[in-house]
Short mmCIF file of C-alpha atoms in Angstrom, two decimals:
data_model
loop_
_atom_site.label_atom_id
_atom_site.label_comp_id
_atom_site.label_asym_id
_atom_site.label_seq_id
_atom_site.Cartn_x
_atom_site.Cartn_y
_atom_site.Cartn_z
CA UNK A 1 -161.22 231.18 68.07
CA UNK A 2 -158.43 233.47 66.99
CA UNK A 3 -158.53 235.73 63.99
CA UNK A 4 -162.67 236.10 64.28
CA UNK A 5 -163.28 237.89 67.19
CA UNK A 6 -165.70 240.42 65.13
CA UNK A 7 -167.34 237.66 63.59
CA UNK A 8 -167.71 235.78 66.65
CA UNK A 9 -168.51 239.08 68.79
CA UNK A 10 -170.98 239.80 65.70
CA UNK A 11 -172.74 236.08 66.08
CA UNK A 12 -172.94 236.57 69.94
CA UNK A 13 -174.60 239.76 69.95
CA UNK A 14 -176.88 238.71 67.52
CA UNK A 15 -177.61 235.68 69.54
CA UNK A 16 -178.44 238.12 72.25
CA UNK A 17 -180.63 240.40 70.42
CA UNK A 18 -182.91 237.31 69.46
CA UNK A 19 -183.38 235.89 72.97
CA UNK A 20 -184.12 239.89 73.92
CA UNK A 21 -186.76 239.81 71.49
CA UNK A 22 -188.17 236.07 72.15
CA UNK A 23 -188.64 237.44 75.93
CA UNK A 24 -186.15 234.95 77.09
CA UNK A 25 -183.96 237.53 79.90
CA UNK A 26 -180.67 236.40 79.04
CA UNK A 27 -177.47 238.40 79.99
CA UNK A 28 -174.98 239.33 77.67
CA UNK A 29 -172.28 238.27 79.68
CA UNK A 30 -173.63 235.00 80.43
CA UNK A 31 -174.07 234.01 76.67
CA UNK A 32 -170.80 235.49 76.14
CA UNK A 33 -169.24 233.07 78.87
CA UNK A 34 -170.88 230.17 76.89
CA UNK A 35 -168.33 230.70 73.54
CA UNK A 36 -165.56 233.22 75.31
CA UNK A 37 -162.88 231.79 77.35
CA UNK A 38 -160.10 234.77 77.45
CA UNK A 39 -156.10 234.70 77.64
CA UNK A 40 -155.00 237.47 79.75
CA UNK A 41 -151.21 236.97 77.85
CA UNK A 42 -153.00 237.78 74.45
CA UNK A 43 -154.91 240.67 76.02
CA UNK A 44 -153.45 244.41 74.16
CA UNK A 45 -152.77 246.93 77.11
CA UNK A 46 -152.62 250.84 75.94
CA UNK A 47 -149.66 252.22 75.12
CA UNK A 48 -149.26 255.04 77.77
CA UNK A 49 -146.89 257.71 74.86
CA UNK A 50 -150.20 256.92 72.92
CA UNK A 51 -152.52 257.97 75.44
CA UNK A 52 -152.73 261.81 74.97
CA UNK A 53 -153.74 261.22 71.25
CA UNK A 54 -155.99 258.77 72.18
CA UNK A 55 -158.03 261.47 74.08
CA UNK A 56 -157.87 264.01 71.93
CA UNK A 57 -159.01 261.79 69.36
CA UNK A 58 -162.19 261.09 71.36
CA UNK A 59 -162.99 264.55 71.97
CA UNK A 60 -162.53 264.84 68.25
CA UNK A 61 -165.13 262.34 67.52
CA UNK A 62 -167.46 264.00 70.29
CA UNK A 63 -167.07 267.08 68.32
CA UNK A 64 -167.55 265.95 64.99
CA UNK A 65 -170.57 263.94 66.56
CA UNK A 66 -171.99 267.10 68.11
CA UNK A 67 -171.96 268.79 65.00
CA UNK A 68 -173.84 266.17 63.30
CA UNK A 69 -176.88 266.98 66.08
CA UNK A 70 -176.23 270.47 65.50
CA UNK A 71 -175.54 271.21 68.81
CA UNK A 72 -172.66 273.27 70.43
CA UNK A 73 -169.20 270.86 70.77
CA UNK A 74 -165.59 272.08 70.44
CA UNK A 75 -163.60 273.26 67.18
CA UNK A 76 -162.71 269.67 65.05
CA UNK A 77 -160.37 271.77 63.35
CA UNK A 78 -158.43 272.96 66.69
CA UNK A 79 -158.60 269.40 67.97
CA UNK A 80 -157.03 268.10 64.56
CA UNK A 81 -154.61 270.33 64.38
CA UNK A 82 -153.81 269.19 67.91
CA UNK A 83 -153.54 265.87 66.81
CA UNK A 84 -150.79 266.86 64.09
CA UNK A 85 -149.08 269.02 66.55
CA UNK A 86 -148.71 266.24 68.53
CA UNK A 87 -146.78 264.35 65.83
CA UNK A 88 -144.48 266.95 64.26
CA UNK A 89 -141.21 267.31 65.28
#
């Protein structure tokens, strides 16, 4: 199903939860294999020049999560500035 990946993923996840709650243990991998045939040629691969920014964004997300949980973490404003400076010319 092209263009409907999110909907298909949600439906498969809902089915998996239903099976698990009904004590019908089924692996997510088994359930997915019934409906999904991946096409390697269409698979998206990471762009190496964006790797640094992606890692900074993950750190930023983690630092914000830590703050919401009232835990110590990196300063999100510092990380945000690092991301911005990465794109300044």
